[in-house]
Short mmCIF file of C-alpha atoms in Angstrom, two decimals:
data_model
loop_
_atom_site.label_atom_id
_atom_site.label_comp_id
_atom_site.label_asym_id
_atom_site.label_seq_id
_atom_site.Cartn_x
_atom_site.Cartn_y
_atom_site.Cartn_z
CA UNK A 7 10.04 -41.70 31.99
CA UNK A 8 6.80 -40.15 30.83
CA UNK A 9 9.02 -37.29 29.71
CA UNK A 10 10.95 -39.09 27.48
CA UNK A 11 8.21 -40.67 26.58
CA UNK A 12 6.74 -37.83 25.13
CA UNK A 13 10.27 -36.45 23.37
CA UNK A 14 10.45 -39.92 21.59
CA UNK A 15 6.99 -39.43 20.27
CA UNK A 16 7.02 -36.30 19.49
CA UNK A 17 10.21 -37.09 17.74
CA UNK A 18 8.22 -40.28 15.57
CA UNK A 19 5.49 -38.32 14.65
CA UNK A 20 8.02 -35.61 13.08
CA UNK A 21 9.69 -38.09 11.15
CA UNK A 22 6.53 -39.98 9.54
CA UNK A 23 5.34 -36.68 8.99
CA UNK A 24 8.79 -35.90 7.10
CA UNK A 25 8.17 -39.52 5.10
CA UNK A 26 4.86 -38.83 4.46
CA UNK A 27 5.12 -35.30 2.95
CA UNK A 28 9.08 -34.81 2.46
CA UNK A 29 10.83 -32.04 3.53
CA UNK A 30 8.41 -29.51 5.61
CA UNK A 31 8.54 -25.54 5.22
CA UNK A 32 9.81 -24.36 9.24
CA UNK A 33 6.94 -22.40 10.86
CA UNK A 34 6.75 -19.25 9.55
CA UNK A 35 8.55 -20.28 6.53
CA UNK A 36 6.16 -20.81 3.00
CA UNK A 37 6.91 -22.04 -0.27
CA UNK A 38 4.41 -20.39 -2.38
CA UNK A 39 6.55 -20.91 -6.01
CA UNK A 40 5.63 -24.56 -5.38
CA UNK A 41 2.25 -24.54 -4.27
CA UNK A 42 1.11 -22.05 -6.64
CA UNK A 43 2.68 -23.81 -9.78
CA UNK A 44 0.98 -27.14 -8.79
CA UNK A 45 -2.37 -25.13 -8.33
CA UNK A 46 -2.23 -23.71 -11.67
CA UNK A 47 -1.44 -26.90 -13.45
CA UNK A 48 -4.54 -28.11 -11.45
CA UNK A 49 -6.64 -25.22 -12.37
CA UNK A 50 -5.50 -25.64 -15.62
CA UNK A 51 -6.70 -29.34 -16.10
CA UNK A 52 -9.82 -27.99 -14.66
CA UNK A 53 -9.57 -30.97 -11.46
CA UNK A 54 -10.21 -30.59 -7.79
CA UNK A 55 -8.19 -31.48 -5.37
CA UNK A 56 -9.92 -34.96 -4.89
CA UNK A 57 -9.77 -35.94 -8.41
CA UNK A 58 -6.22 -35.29 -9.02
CA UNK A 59 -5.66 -37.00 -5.99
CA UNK A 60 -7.20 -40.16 -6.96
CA UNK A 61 -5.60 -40.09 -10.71
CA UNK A 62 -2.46 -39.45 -9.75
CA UNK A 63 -1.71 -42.16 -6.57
CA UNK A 64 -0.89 -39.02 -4.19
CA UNK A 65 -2.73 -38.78 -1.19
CA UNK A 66 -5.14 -35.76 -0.29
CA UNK A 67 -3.52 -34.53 2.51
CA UNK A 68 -0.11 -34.17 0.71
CA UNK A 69 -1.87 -32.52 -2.28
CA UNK A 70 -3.10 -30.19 0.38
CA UNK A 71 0.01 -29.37 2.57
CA UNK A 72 2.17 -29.37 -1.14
CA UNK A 73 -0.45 -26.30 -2.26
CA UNK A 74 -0.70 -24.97 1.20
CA UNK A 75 2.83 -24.35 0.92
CA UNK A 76 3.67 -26.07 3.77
CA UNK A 77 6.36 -28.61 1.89
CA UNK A 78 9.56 -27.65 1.11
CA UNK A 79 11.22 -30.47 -0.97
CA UNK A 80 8.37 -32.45 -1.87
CA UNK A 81 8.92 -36.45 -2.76
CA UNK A 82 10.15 -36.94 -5.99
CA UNK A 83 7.78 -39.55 -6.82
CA UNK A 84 4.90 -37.48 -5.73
CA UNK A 85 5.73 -34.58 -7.93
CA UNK A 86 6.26 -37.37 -10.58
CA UNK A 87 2.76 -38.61 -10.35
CA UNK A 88 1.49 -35.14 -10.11
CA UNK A 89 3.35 -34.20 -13.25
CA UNK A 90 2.11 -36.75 -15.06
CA UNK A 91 -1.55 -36.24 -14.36
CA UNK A 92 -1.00 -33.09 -14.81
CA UNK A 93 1.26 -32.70 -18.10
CA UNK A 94 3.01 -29.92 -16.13
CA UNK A 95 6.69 -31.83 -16.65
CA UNK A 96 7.95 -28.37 -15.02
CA UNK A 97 7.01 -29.74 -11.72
CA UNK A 98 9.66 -32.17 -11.88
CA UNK A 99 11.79 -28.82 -10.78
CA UNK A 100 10.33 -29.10 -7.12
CA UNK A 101 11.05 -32.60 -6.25
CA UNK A 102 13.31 -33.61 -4.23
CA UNK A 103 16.30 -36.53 -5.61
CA UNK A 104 14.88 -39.48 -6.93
CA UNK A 105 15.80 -42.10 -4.43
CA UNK A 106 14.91 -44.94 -6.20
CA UNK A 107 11.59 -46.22 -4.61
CA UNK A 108 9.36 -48.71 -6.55
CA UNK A 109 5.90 -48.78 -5.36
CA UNK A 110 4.59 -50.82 -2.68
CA UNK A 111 7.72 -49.68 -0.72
CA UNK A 112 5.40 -47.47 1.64
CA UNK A 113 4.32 -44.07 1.68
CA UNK A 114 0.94 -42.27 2.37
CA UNK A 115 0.39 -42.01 -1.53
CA UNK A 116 1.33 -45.02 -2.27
CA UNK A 117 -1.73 -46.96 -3.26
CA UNK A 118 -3.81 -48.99 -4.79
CA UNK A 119 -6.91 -47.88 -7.21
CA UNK A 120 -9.19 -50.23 -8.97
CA UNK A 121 -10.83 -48.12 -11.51
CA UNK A 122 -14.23 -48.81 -13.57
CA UNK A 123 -15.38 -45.95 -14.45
CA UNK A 124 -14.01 -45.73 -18.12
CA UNK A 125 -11.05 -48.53 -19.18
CA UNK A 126 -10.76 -50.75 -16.34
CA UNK A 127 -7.85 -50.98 -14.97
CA UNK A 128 -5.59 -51.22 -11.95
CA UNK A 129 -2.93 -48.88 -10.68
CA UNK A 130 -0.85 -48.43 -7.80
CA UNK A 131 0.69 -45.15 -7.01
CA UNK A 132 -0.44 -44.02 -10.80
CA UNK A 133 1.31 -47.00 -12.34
CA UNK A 134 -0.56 -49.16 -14.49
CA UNK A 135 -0.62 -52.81 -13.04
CA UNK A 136 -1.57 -56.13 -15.49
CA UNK A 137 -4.63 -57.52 -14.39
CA UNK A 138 -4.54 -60.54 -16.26
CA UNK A 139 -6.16 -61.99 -19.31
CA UNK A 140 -9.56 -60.56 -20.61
CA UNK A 141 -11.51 -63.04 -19.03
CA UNK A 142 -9.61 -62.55 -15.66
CA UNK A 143 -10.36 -58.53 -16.17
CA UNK A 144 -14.23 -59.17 -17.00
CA UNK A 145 -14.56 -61.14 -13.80
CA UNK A 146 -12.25 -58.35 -11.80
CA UNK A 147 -14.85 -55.69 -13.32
CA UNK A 148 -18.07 -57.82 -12.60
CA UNK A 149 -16.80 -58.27 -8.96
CA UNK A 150 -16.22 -54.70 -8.65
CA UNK A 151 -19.42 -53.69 -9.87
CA UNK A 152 -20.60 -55.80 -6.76
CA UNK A 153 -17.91 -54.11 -4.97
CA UNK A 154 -18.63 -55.24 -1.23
CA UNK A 155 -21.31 -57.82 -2.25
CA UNK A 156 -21.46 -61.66 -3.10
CA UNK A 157 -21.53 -62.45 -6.86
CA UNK A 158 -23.46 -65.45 -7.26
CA UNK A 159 -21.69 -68.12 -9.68
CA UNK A 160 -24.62 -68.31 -11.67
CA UNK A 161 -23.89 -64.36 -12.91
CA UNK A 162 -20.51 -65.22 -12.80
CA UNK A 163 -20.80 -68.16 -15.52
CA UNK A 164 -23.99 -65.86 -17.40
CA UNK A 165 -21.53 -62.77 -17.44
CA UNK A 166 -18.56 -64.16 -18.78
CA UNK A 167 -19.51 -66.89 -21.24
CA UNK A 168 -22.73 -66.07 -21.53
CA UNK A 169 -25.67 -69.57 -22.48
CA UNK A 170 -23.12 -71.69 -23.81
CA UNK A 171 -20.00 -72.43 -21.30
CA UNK A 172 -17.20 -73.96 -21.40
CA UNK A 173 -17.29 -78.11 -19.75
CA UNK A 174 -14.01 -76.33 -17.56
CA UNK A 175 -15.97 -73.38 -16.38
CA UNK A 176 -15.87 -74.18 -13.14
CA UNK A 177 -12.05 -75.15 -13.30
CA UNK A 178 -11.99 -71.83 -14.97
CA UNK A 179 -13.56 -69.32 -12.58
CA UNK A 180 -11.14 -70.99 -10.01
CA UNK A 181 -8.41 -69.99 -12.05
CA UNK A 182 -9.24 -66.74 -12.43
CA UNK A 183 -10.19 -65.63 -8.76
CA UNK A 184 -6.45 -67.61 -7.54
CA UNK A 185 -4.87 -65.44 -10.03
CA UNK A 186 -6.59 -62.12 -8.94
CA UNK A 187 -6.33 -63.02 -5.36
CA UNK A 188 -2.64 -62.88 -6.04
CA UNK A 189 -2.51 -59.67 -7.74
CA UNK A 190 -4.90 -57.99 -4.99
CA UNK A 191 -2.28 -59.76 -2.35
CA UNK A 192 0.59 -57.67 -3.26
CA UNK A 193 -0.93 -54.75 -2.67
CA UNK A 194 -3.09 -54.60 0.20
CA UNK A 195 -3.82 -52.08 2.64
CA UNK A 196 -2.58 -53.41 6.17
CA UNK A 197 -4.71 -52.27 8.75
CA UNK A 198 -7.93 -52.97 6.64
CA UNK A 199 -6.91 -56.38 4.88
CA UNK A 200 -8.17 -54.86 1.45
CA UNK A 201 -8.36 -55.70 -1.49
CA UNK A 202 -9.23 -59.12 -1.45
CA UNK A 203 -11.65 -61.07 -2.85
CA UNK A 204 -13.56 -63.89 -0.06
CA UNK A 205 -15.56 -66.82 -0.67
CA UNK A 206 -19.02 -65.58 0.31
CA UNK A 207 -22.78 -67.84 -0.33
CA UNK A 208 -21.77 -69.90 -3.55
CA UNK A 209 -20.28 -66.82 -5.10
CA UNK A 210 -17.26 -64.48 -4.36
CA UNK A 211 -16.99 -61.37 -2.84
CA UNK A 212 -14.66 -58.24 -3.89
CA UNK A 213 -13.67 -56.52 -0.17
CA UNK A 214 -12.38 -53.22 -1.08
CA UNK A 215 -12.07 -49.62 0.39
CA UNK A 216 -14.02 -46.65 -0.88
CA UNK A 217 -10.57 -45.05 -2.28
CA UNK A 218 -9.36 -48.29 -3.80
CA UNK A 219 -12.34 -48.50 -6.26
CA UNK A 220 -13.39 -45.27 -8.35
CA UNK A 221 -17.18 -46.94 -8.00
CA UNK A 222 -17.06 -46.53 -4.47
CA UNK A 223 -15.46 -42.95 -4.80
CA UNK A 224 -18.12 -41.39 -7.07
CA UNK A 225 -21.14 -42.98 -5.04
CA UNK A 226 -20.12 -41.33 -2.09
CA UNK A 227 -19.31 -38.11 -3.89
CA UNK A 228 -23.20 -38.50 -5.52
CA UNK A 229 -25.01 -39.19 -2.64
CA UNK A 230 -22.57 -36.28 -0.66
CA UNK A 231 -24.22 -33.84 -3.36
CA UNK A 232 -27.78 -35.20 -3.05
CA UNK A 233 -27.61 -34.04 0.85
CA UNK A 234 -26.17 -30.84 -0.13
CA UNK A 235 -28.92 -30.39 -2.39
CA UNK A 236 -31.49 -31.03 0.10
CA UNK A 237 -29.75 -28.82 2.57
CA UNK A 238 -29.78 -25.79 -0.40
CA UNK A 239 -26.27 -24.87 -0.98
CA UNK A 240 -26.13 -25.07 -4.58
CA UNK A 241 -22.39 -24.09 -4.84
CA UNK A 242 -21.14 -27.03 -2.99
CA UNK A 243 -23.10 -28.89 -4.81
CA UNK A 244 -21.45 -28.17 -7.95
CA UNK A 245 -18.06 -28.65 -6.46
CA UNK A 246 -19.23 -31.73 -5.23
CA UNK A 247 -20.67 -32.71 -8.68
CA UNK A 248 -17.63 -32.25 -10.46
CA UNK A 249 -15.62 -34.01 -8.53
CA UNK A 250 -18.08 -37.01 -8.81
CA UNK A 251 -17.96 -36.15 -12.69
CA UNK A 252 -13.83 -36.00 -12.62
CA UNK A 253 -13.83 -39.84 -11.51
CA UNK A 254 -15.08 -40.50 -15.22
CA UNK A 255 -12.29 -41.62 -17.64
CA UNK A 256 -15.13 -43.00 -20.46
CA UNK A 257 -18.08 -45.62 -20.37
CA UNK A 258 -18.31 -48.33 -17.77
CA UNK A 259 -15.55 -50.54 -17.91
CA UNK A 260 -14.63 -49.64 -21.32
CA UNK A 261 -12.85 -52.21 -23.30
CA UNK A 262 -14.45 -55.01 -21.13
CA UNK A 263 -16.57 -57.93 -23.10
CA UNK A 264 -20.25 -56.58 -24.04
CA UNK A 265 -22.17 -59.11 -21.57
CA UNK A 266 -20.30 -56.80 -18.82
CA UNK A 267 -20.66 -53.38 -20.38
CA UNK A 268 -24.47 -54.51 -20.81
CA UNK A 269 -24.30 -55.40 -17.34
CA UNK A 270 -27.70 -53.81 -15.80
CA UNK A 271 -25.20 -52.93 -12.78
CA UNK A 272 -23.22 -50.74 -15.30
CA UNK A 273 -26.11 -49.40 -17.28
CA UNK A 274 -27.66 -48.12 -13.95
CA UNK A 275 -23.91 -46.23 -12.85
CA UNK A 276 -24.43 -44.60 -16.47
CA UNK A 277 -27.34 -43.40 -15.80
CA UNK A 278 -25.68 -42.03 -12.34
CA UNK A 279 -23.59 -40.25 -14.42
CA UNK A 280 -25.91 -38.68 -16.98
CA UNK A 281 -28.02 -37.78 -13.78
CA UNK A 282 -25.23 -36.28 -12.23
CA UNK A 283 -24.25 -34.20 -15.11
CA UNK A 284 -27.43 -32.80 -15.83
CA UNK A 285 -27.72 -31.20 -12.53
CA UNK A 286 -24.58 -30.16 -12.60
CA UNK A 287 -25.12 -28.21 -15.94
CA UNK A 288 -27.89 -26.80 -14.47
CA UNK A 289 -26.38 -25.43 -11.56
CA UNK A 290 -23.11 -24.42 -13.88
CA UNK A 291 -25.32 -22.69 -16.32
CA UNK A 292 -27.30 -20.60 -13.17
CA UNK A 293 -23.96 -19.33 -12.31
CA UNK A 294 -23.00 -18.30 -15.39
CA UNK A 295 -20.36 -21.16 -15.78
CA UNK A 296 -21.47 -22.32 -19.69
CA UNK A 297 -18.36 -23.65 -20.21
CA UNK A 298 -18.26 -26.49 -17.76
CA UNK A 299 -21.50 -27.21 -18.62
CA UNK A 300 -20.65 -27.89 -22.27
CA UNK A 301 -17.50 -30.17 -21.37
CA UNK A 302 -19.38 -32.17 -18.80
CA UNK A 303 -22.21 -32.70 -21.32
CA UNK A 304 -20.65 -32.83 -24.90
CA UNK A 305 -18.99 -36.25 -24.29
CA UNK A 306 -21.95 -37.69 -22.80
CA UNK A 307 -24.10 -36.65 -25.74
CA UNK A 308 -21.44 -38.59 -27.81
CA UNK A 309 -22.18 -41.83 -25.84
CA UNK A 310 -26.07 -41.23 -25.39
CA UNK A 311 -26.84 -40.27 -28.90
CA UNK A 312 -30.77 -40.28 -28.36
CA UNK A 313 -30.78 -38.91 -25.21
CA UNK A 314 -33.21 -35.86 -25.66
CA UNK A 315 -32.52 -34.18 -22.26
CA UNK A 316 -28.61 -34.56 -23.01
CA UNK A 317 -29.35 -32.65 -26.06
CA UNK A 318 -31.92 -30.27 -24.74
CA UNK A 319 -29.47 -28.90 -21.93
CA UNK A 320 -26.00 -29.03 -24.11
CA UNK A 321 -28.19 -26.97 -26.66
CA UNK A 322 -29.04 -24.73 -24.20
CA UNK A 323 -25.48 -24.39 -22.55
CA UNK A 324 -23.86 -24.03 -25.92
CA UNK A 325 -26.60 -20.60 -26.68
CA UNK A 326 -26.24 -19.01 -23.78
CA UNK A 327 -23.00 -19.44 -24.03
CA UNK A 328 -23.48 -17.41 -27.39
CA UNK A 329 -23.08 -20.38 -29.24
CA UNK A 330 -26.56 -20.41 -30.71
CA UNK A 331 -25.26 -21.82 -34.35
CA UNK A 332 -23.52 -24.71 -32.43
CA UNK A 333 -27.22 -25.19 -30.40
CA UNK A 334 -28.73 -24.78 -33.79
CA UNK A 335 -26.80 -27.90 -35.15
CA UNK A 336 -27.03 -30.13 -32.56
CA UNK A 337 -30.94 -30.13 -32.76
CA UNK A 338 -30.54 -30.47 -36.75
CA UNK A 339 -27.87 -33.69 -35.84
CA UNK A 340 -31.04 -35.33 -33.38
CA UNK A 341 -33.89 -34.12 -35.48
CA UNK A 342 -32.88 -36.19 -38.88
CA UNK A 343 -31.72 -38.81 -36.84
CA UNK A 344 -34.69 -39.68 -34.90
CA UNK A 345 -36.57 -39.33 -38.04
CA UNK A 346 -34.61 -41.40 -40.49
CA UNK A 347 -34.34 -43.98 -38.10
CA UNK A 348 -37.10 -44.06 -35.99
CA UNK A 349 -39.73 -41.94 -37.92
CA UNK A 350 -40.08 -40.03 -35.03
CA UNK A 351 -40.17 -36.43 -33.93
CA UNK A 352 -38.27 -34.65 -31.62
CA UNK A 353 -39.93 -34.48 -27.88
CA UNK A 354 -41.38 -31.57 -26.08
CA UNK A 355 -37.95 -31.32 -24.24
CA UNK A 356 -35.89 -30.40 -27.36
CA UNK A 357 -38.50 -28.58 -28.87
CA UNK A 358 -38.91 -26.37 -25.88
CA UNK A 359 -34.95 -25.76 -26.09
CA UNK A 360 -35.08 -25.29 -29.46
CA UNK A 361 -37.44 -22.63 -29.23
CA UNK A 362 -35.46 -20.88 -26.40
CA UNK A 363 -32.35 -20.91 -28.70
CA UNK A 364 -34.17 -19.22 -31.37
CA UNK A 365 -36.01 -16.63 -29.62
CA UNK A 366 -32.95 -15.97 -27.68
CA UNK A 367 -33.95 -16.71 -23.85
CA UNK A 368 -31.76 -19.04 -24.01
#
């Protein structure tokens, strides 16, 4: 009995692995064309292995095993998602039939991601899902902000309508959270109950995993790197760093109302983000990596347009990068505007960048 036992099992664990990851190479049997065209295309985008995971709905592990070589006929929506994150559409070559799935029909990649950081938005296995009206998506993003905590109805009713609401609001609010409850329904993780949103101390409470919310994903990521810091190893930092960075799509919940943008909740993950960067840039631009630097800090200099140390390190990334005319014009860009606007000069910050752009130690 315990012999069959073991057959059987042995037998289940091959096929979910065969579900899981499709058709697996034979030991001793590779299939390098595959993993080495999806590692370009990855290399190419400039993502890790994590990122690309979480943008495309395909879980970690598979990414791994698919690059590893270790998967022979991949899943056909896998290398779907993957080509579309991607923009490799030559992928498509390695999957495996289309078999008609839709998601939520199971699958290890076949999940659910609540995304803030930039547009929000909702996906499941890399497909776009409707979260409801624009008030129904400011409450989603509000909750998720909190992601894990109570939200008070108090902020509730002060984020989303602001000193004057409605006579329905609280009619409203009910509205919303029954209508998100039955979006977050469909597409909940079994074993962990989540996402859902609970009724918790006069508020409501958004119960979600770390890789169903971007948030959660980047936190982790960020405070990962922090104890890498402290324990010196400066190039896992940086890996770690950019894939913190990679969760970023755009500002905090980007198209959301202002009250919620202007959340103090989303200004402070901003400032995660600028923090984040500028360490990274400094550890890219020790190693000689000026080029990251400059794509992790250009857009963020777009959105932070009087942030001096945003400017001071981009400057510096761009010269020693031999870009000193670029460097040059950024500082002329800041300069007149803090002193048509403001009537202010330029801090010691930019002027000591400035100054190492000219004399050329930068």
């Amino acid at each position: 009995m315990d012999q069959l036992w073991f057959i059987t099992h042995i037998r289940l664990t091959d096929r979910r692995k065969l579900m899981e990851h499709g058709d697996r190479a034979q030991p001793g049997e590779t299939t390098t064309d595959l993993g080495e065209a999806v590692r370009t295309a990855r290399d190419r985008a400039r993502l890790s292995q994590r990122v690309l995971a979480a943008r495309s709905g395909v879980s970690l592990r598979t990414l791994r095993e698919i690059e590893r070589g270790r998967v022979r006929v991949p899943r056909a929506r896998s290398m779907e998602r993957l080509a579309a994150t991607l923009q490799a559409p030559g992928l498509l070559d390695h999957g495996a039939p289309r078999t008609g799935g839709t998601p939520g029909s199971g699958g290890a990649d076949d999940r659910f991601l609540l995304r803030v950081l930039g547009p929000l938005g909702a996906v499941r296995a890399g497909i776009p899902l409707n979260a409801g009206t624009p008030m129904q998506q400011n409450l989603l993003g509000l909750l998720a902000l909190h992601a894990n905590q109570s939200v008070t109805h108090a902020e509730i009713v002060e984020t989303l309508w602001g000193e004057h609401p409605p006579g329905s609001f609280n009619q409203l609010i009910h509205t919303y959270v029954s209508r998100l409850r039955a979006l977050l329904a469909k597409h909940q993780d079994t074993p962990t109950g989540s996402p859902r949103i609970e009724r918790r101390h006069q508020g409501y409470e958004l119960r979600v995993e770390t890789a169903q919310l971007d948030l959660l994903q980047f936190a982790e990521l960020a405070a990962e790197a922090e104890a890498v810091r402290a324990a010196g190893d400066p190039e896992h930092e940086a890996r770690l760093l950019a894939d913190a960075l990679g969760m970023w799509s755009g500002p905090v919940l980007g198209g959301c109302s202002a009250r919620l943008r202007e959340h103090p909740r989303a200004i402070a993950l901003a400032q995660r983000q600028v923090t984040a960067a500028l360490r990274f840039a400094q550890l890219a631009e020790i190693s000689g990596d000026h080029e990251r630097a400059v794509d992790q800090l250009r857009p963020l200099v777009r959105r932070h347009p009087l942030h001096e140390g945003l400017h001071a390190r981009l400057m510096l990334a761009l010269a020693e990068g031999g870009r000193r005319v670029e460097a040059l014009d950024l500082f002329g860009r800041i300069d007149r505007t803090l002193r048509g606007q403001f009537g202010i000069e330029p801090g010691p910050e930019l002027r000591a960048a400035q100054l190492a752009v000219l004399r050329g130690s930068a």
